[in-house]
């Protein structure tokens, strides 16, 4: 993650993903797909329309 501090009052701080952070987005997208499939699996298995915690 890159941190950029602006010289303003009050200070403005902006964050952005580094190059390696951007590469991790593919991993997160894959986990999202898996998670959504798992939710559907649980719905079918338990016969519920929502997944409760």
Short mmCIF file of the N, C-alpha and C atoms (twelve columns), coordinates in Angstrom:
data_MODEL
# 
_entry.id   MODEL 
# 
loop_
_atom_site.group_PDB 
_atom_site.id 
_atom_site.type_symbol 
_atom_site.label_atom_id 
_atom_site.label_alt_id 
_atom_site.label_comp_id 
_atom_site.label_asym_id 
_atom_site.label_seq_id 
_atom_site.Cartn_x 
_atom_site.Cartn_y 
_atom_site.Cartn_z 
_atom_site.pdbx_PDB_model_num 
ATOM 1   N N  . UNK A 1  0.853   -1.167  0.000  1 
ATOM 2   C CA . UNK A 1  0.000   0.000   0.000  1 
ATOM 3   C C  . UNK A 1  0.896   1.226   0.000  1 
ATOM 4   N N  . UNK A 2  0.552   2.184   -0.792 1 
ATOM 5   C CA . UNK A 2  1.299   3.432   -0.845 1 
ATOM 6   C C  . UNK A 2  0.523   4.507   -0.091 1 
ATOM 7   N N  . UNK A 3  1.247   5.311   0.673  1 
ATOM 8   C CA . UNK A 3  0.632   6.381   1.467  1 
ATOM 9   C C  . UNK A 3  1.183   7.707   0.968  1 
ATOM 10  N N  . UNK A 4  0.291   8.639   0.637  1 
ATOM 11  C CA . UNK A 4  0.680   9.936   0.123  1 
ATOM 12  C C  . UNK A 4  0.088   11.013  1.026  1 
ATOM 13  N N  . UNK A 5  0.936   11.792  1.709  1 
ATOM 14  C CA . UNK A 5  0.483   12.848  2.611  1 
ATOM 15  C C  . UNK A 5  0.566   14.176  1.884  1 
ATOM 16  N N  . UNK A 6  -0.560  14.862  1.800  1 
ATOM 17  C CA . UNK A 6  -0.613  16.181  1.170  1 
ATOM 18  C C  . UNK A 6  -0.263  17.247  2.203  1 
ATOM 19  N N  . UNK A 7  0.416   18.297  1.802  1 
ATOM 20  C CA . UNK A 7  0.771   19.364  2.750  1 
ATOM 21  C C  . UNK A 7  -0.353  20.387  2.798  1 
ATOM 22  N N  . UNK A 8  -1.443  20.013  3.426  1 
ATOM 23  C CA . UNK A 8  -2.609  20.882  3.610  1 
ATOM 24  C C  . UNK A 8  -2.934  20.904  5.090  1 
ATOM 25  N N  . UNK A 9  -3.746  21.825  5.491  1 
ATOM 26  C CA . UNK A 9  -4.255  21.853  6.860  1 
ATOM 27  C C  . UNK A 9  -5.758  21.771  6.812  1 
ATOM 28  N N  . UNK A 10 -6.386  20.808  7.401  1 
ATOM 29  C CA . UNK A 10 -5.761  19.642  8.022  1 
ATOM 30  C C  . UNK A 10 -5.132  18.751  6.958  1 
ATOM 31  N N  . UNK A 11 -4.140  17.955  7.353  1 
ATOM 32  C CA . UNK A 11 -3.450  17.117  6.370  1 
ATOM 33  C C  . UNK A 11 -4.384  16.145  5.669  1 
ATOM 34  N N  . UNK A 12 -4.197  15.994  4.394  1 
ATOM 35  C CA . UNK A 12 -4.989  15.058  3.603  1 
ATOM 36  C C  . UNK A 12 -4.088  13.870  3.272  1 
ATOM 37  N N  . UNK A 13 -4.551  12.667  3.595  1 
ATOM 38  C CA . UNK A 13 -3.762  11.464  3.353  1 
ATOM 39  C C  . UNK A 13 -4.519  10.573  2.395  1 
ATOM 40  N N  . UNK A 14 -3.864  10.167  1.346  1 
ATOM 41  C CA . UNK A 14 -4.461  9.281   0.358  1 
ATOM 42  C C  . UNK A 14 -3.707  7.963   0.357  1 
ATOM 43  N N  . UNK A 15 -4.452  6.871   0.201  1 
ATOM 44  C CA . UNK A 15 -3.854  5.545   0.138  1 
ATOM 45  C C  . UNK A 15 -4.174  4.917   -1.204 1 
ATOM 46  N N  . UNK A 16 -3.245  4.154   -1.720 1 
ATOM 47  C CA . UNK A 16 -3.500  3.408   -2.945 1 
ATOM 48  C C  . UNK A 16 -2.720  2.101   -2.871 1 
ATOM 49  N N  . UNK A 17 -3.211  1.117   -3.599 1 
ATOM 50  C CA . UNK A 17 -2.537  -0.171  -3.617 1 
ATOM 51  C C  . UNK A 17 -1.217  -0.075  -4.358 1 
ATOM 52  N N  . UNK A 18 -0.231  -0.776  -3.840 1 
ATOM 53  C CA . UNK A 18 1.044   -0.866  -4.533 1 
ATOM 54  C C  . UNK A 18 0.893   -1.859  -5.687 1 
ATOM 55  N N  . UNK A 19 1.949   -2.023  -6.462 1 
ATOM 56  C CA . UNK A 19 1.904   -2.959  -7.590 1 
ATOM 57  C C  . UNK A 19 1.602   -4.372  -7.097 1 
ATOM 58  N N  . UNK A 20 2.252   -4.779  -6.015 1 
ATOM 59  C CA . UNK A 20 2.023   -6.125  -5.492 1 
ATOM 60  C C  . UNK A 20 0.606   -6.238  -4.918 1 
ATOM 61  N N  . UNK A 21 0.078   -5.158  -4.380 1 
ATOM 62  C CA . UNK A 21 -1.297  -5.150  -3.881 1 
ATOM 63  C C  . UNK A 21 -2.309  -5.343  -4.998 1 
ATOM 64  N N  . UNK A 22 -2.052  -4.725  -6.132 1 
ATOM 65  C CA . UNK A 22 -2.940  -4.899  -7.288 1 
ATOM 66  C C  . UNK A 22 -2.950  -6.346  -7.761 1 
ATOM 67  N N  . UNK A 23 -1.796  -7.004  -7.679 1 
ATOM 68  C CA . UNK A 23 -1.724  -8.405  -8.093 1 
ATOM 69  C C  . UNK A 23 -2.559  -9.296  -7.181 1 
ATOM 70  N N  . UNK A 24 -2.756  -8.886  -5.934 1 
ATOM 71  C CA . UNK A 24 -3.541  -9.675  -4.983 1 
ATOM 72  C C  . UNK A 24 -5.039  -9.609  -5.287 1 
ATOM 73  N N  . UNK A 25 -5.456  -8.651  -6.081 1 
ATOM 74  C CA . UNK A 25 -6.875  -8.524  -6.417 1 
ATOM 75  C C  . UNK A 25 -7.409  -9.772  -7.106 1 
ATOM 76  N N  . UNK A 26 -6.600  -10.441 -7.900 1 
ATOM 77  C CA . UNK A 26 -7.032  -11.685 -8.548 1 
ATOM 78  C C  . UNK A 26 -7.344  -12.758 -7.508 1 
ATOM 79  N N  . UNK A 27 -6.526  -12.819 -6.459 1 
ATOM 80  C CA . UNK A 27 -6.759  -13.783 -5.380 1 
ATOM 81  C C  . UNK A 27 -8.088  -13.474 -4.691 1 
ATOM 82  N N  . UNK A 28 -8.334  -12.208 -4.387 1 
ATOM 83  C CA . UNK A 28 -9.575  -11.818 -3.732 1 
ATOM 84  C C  . UNK A 28 -10.793 -12.100 -4.609 1 
ATOM 85  N N  . UNK A 29 -10.677 -11.872 -5.898 1 
ATOM 86  C CA . UNK A 29 -11.789 -12.147 -6.811 1 
ATOM 87  C C  . UNK A 29 -12.103 -13.639 -6.841 1 
ATOM 88  N N  . UNK A 30 -11.057 -14.471 -6.821 1 
ATOM 89  C CA . UNK A 30 -11.254 -15.920 -6.796 1 
ATOM 90  C C  . UNK A 30 -11.934 -16.345 -5.506 1 
ATOM 91  N N  . UNK A 31 -11.517 -15.766 -4.384 1 
ATOM 92  C CA . UNK A 31 -12.163 -16.068 -3.101 1 
ATOM 93  C C  . UNK A 31 -13.632 -15.638 -3.095 1 
ATOM 94  N N  . UNK A 32 -13.929 -14.521 -3.741 1 
ATOM 95  C CA . UNK A 32 -15.313 -14.056 -3.823 1 
ATOM 96  C C  . UNK A 32 -16.178 -15.055 -4.583 1 
ATOM 97  N N  . UNK A 33 -15.665 -15.553 -5.704 1 
ATOM 98  C CA . UNK A 33 -16.399 -16.545 -6.491 1 
ATOM 99  C C  . UNK A 33 -16.649 -17.790 -5.645 1 
ATOM 100 N N  . UNK A 34 -15.592 -18.277 -4.989 1 
ATOM 101 C CA . UNK A 34 -15.729 -19.458 -4.135 1 
ATOM 102 C C  . UNK A 34 -16.748 -19.208 -3.021 1 
ATOM 103 N N  . UNK A 35 -16.655 -18.047 -2.385 1 
ATOM 104 C CA . UNK A 35 -17.570 -17.719 -1.298 1 
ATOM 105 C C  . UNK A 35 -19.021 -17.706 -1.748 1 
ATOM 106 N N  . UNK A 36 -19.282 -17.123 -2.911 1 
ATOM 107 C CA . UNK A 36 -20.652 -17.091 -3.431 1 
ATOM 108 C C  . UNK A 36 -21.155 -18.494 -3.764 1 
ATOM 109 N N  . UNK A 37 -20.267 -19.328 -4.320 1 
ATOM 110 C CA . UNK A 37 -20.652 -20.712 -4.598 1 
ATOM 111 C C  . UNK A 37 -20.919 -21.475 -3.306 1 
ATOM 112 N N  . UNK A 38 -20.139 -21.211 -2.288 1 
ATOM 113 C CA . UNK A 38 -20.323 -21.892 -1.002 1 
ATOM 114 C C  . UNK A 38 -21.641 -21.476 -0.344 1 
ATOM 115 N N  . UNK A 39 -21.980 -20.209 -0.455 1 
ATOM 116 C CA . UNK A 39 -23.264 -19.741 0.079  1 
ATOM 117 C C  . UNK A 39 -24.415 -20.469 -0.607 1 
ATOM 118 N N  . UNK A 40 -24.341 -20.582 -1.932 1 
ATOM 119 C CA . UNK A 40 -25.381 -21.305 -2.670 1 
ATOM 120 C C  . UNK A 40 -25.433 -22.772 -2.250 1 
ATOM 121 N N  . UNK A 41 -24.274 -23.378 -2.041 1 
ATOM 122 C CA . UNK A 41 -24.208 -24.760 -1.572 1 
ATOM 123 C C  . UNK A 41 -24.913 -24.896 -0.231 1 
ATOM 124 N N  . UNK A 42 -24.616 -23.976 0.694  1 
ATOM 125 C CA . UNK A 42 -25.248 -24.034 2.017  1 
ATOM 126 C C  . UNK A 42 -26.758 -23.827 1.934  1 
ATOM 127 N N  . UNK A 43 -27.186 -22.925 1.065  1 
ATOM 128 C CA . UNK A 43 -28.621 -22.692 0.899  1 
ATOM 129 C C  . UNK A 43 -29.326 -23.962 0.441  1 
ATOM 130 N N  . UNK A 44 -28.742 -24.650 -0.526 1 
ATOM 131 C CA . UNK A 44 -29.340 -25.885 -1.037 1 
ATOM 132 C C  . UNK A 44 -29.312 -26.982 0.016  1 
ATOM 133 N N  . UNK A 45 -28.236 -27.054 0.756  1 
ATOM 134 C CA . UNK A 45 -28.070 -28.101 1.760  1 
ATOM 135 C C  . UNK A 45 -29.012 -27.918 2.942  1 
ATOM 136 N N  . UNK A 46 -29.214 -26.673 3.365  1 
ATOM 137 C CA . UNK A 46 -30.043 -26.408 4.542  1 
ATOM 138 C C  . UNK A 46 -31.475 -26.032 4.175  1 
ATOM 139 N N  . UNK A 47 -31.703 -25.745 2.901  1 
ATOM 140 C CA . UNK A 47 -33.049 -25.383 2.474  1 
ATOM 141 C C  . UNK A 47 -33.448 -23.975 2.898  1 
ATOM 142 N N  . UNK A 48 -32.467 -23.093 3.178  1 
ATOM 143 C CA . UNK A 48 -32.778 -21.724 3.562  1 
ATOM 144 C C  . UNK A 48 -32.463 -20.777 2.406  1 
ATOM 145 N N  . UNK A 49 -33.066 -19.599 2.448  1 
ATOM 146 C CA . UNK A 49 -32.834 -18.621 1.388  1 
ATOM 147 C C  . UNK A 49 -31.750 -17.620 1.741  1 
ATOM 148 N N  . UNK A 50 -31.356 -17.583 3.015  1 
ATOM 149 C CA . UNK A 50 -30.277 -16.688 3.418  1 
ATOM 150 C C  . UNK A 50 -29.308 -17.433 4.316  1 
ATOM 151 N N  . UNK A 51 -28.107 -16.960 4.347  1 
ATOM 152 C CA . UNK A 51 -27.083 -17.551 5.194  1 
ATOM 153 C C  . UNK A 51 -26.963 -16.691 6.446  1 
ATOM 154 N N  . UNK A 52 -27.251 -17.236 7.601  1 
ATOM 155 C CA . UNK A 52 -27.169 -16.463 8.835  1 
ATOM 156 C C  . UNK A 52 -25.898 -16.830 9.579  1 
ATOM 157 N N  . UNK A 53 -25.386 -15.867 10.326 1 
ATOM 158 C CA . UNK A 53 -24.144 -16.081 11.095 1 
ATOM 159 C C  . UNK A 53 -24.450 -16.340 12.531 1 
# 
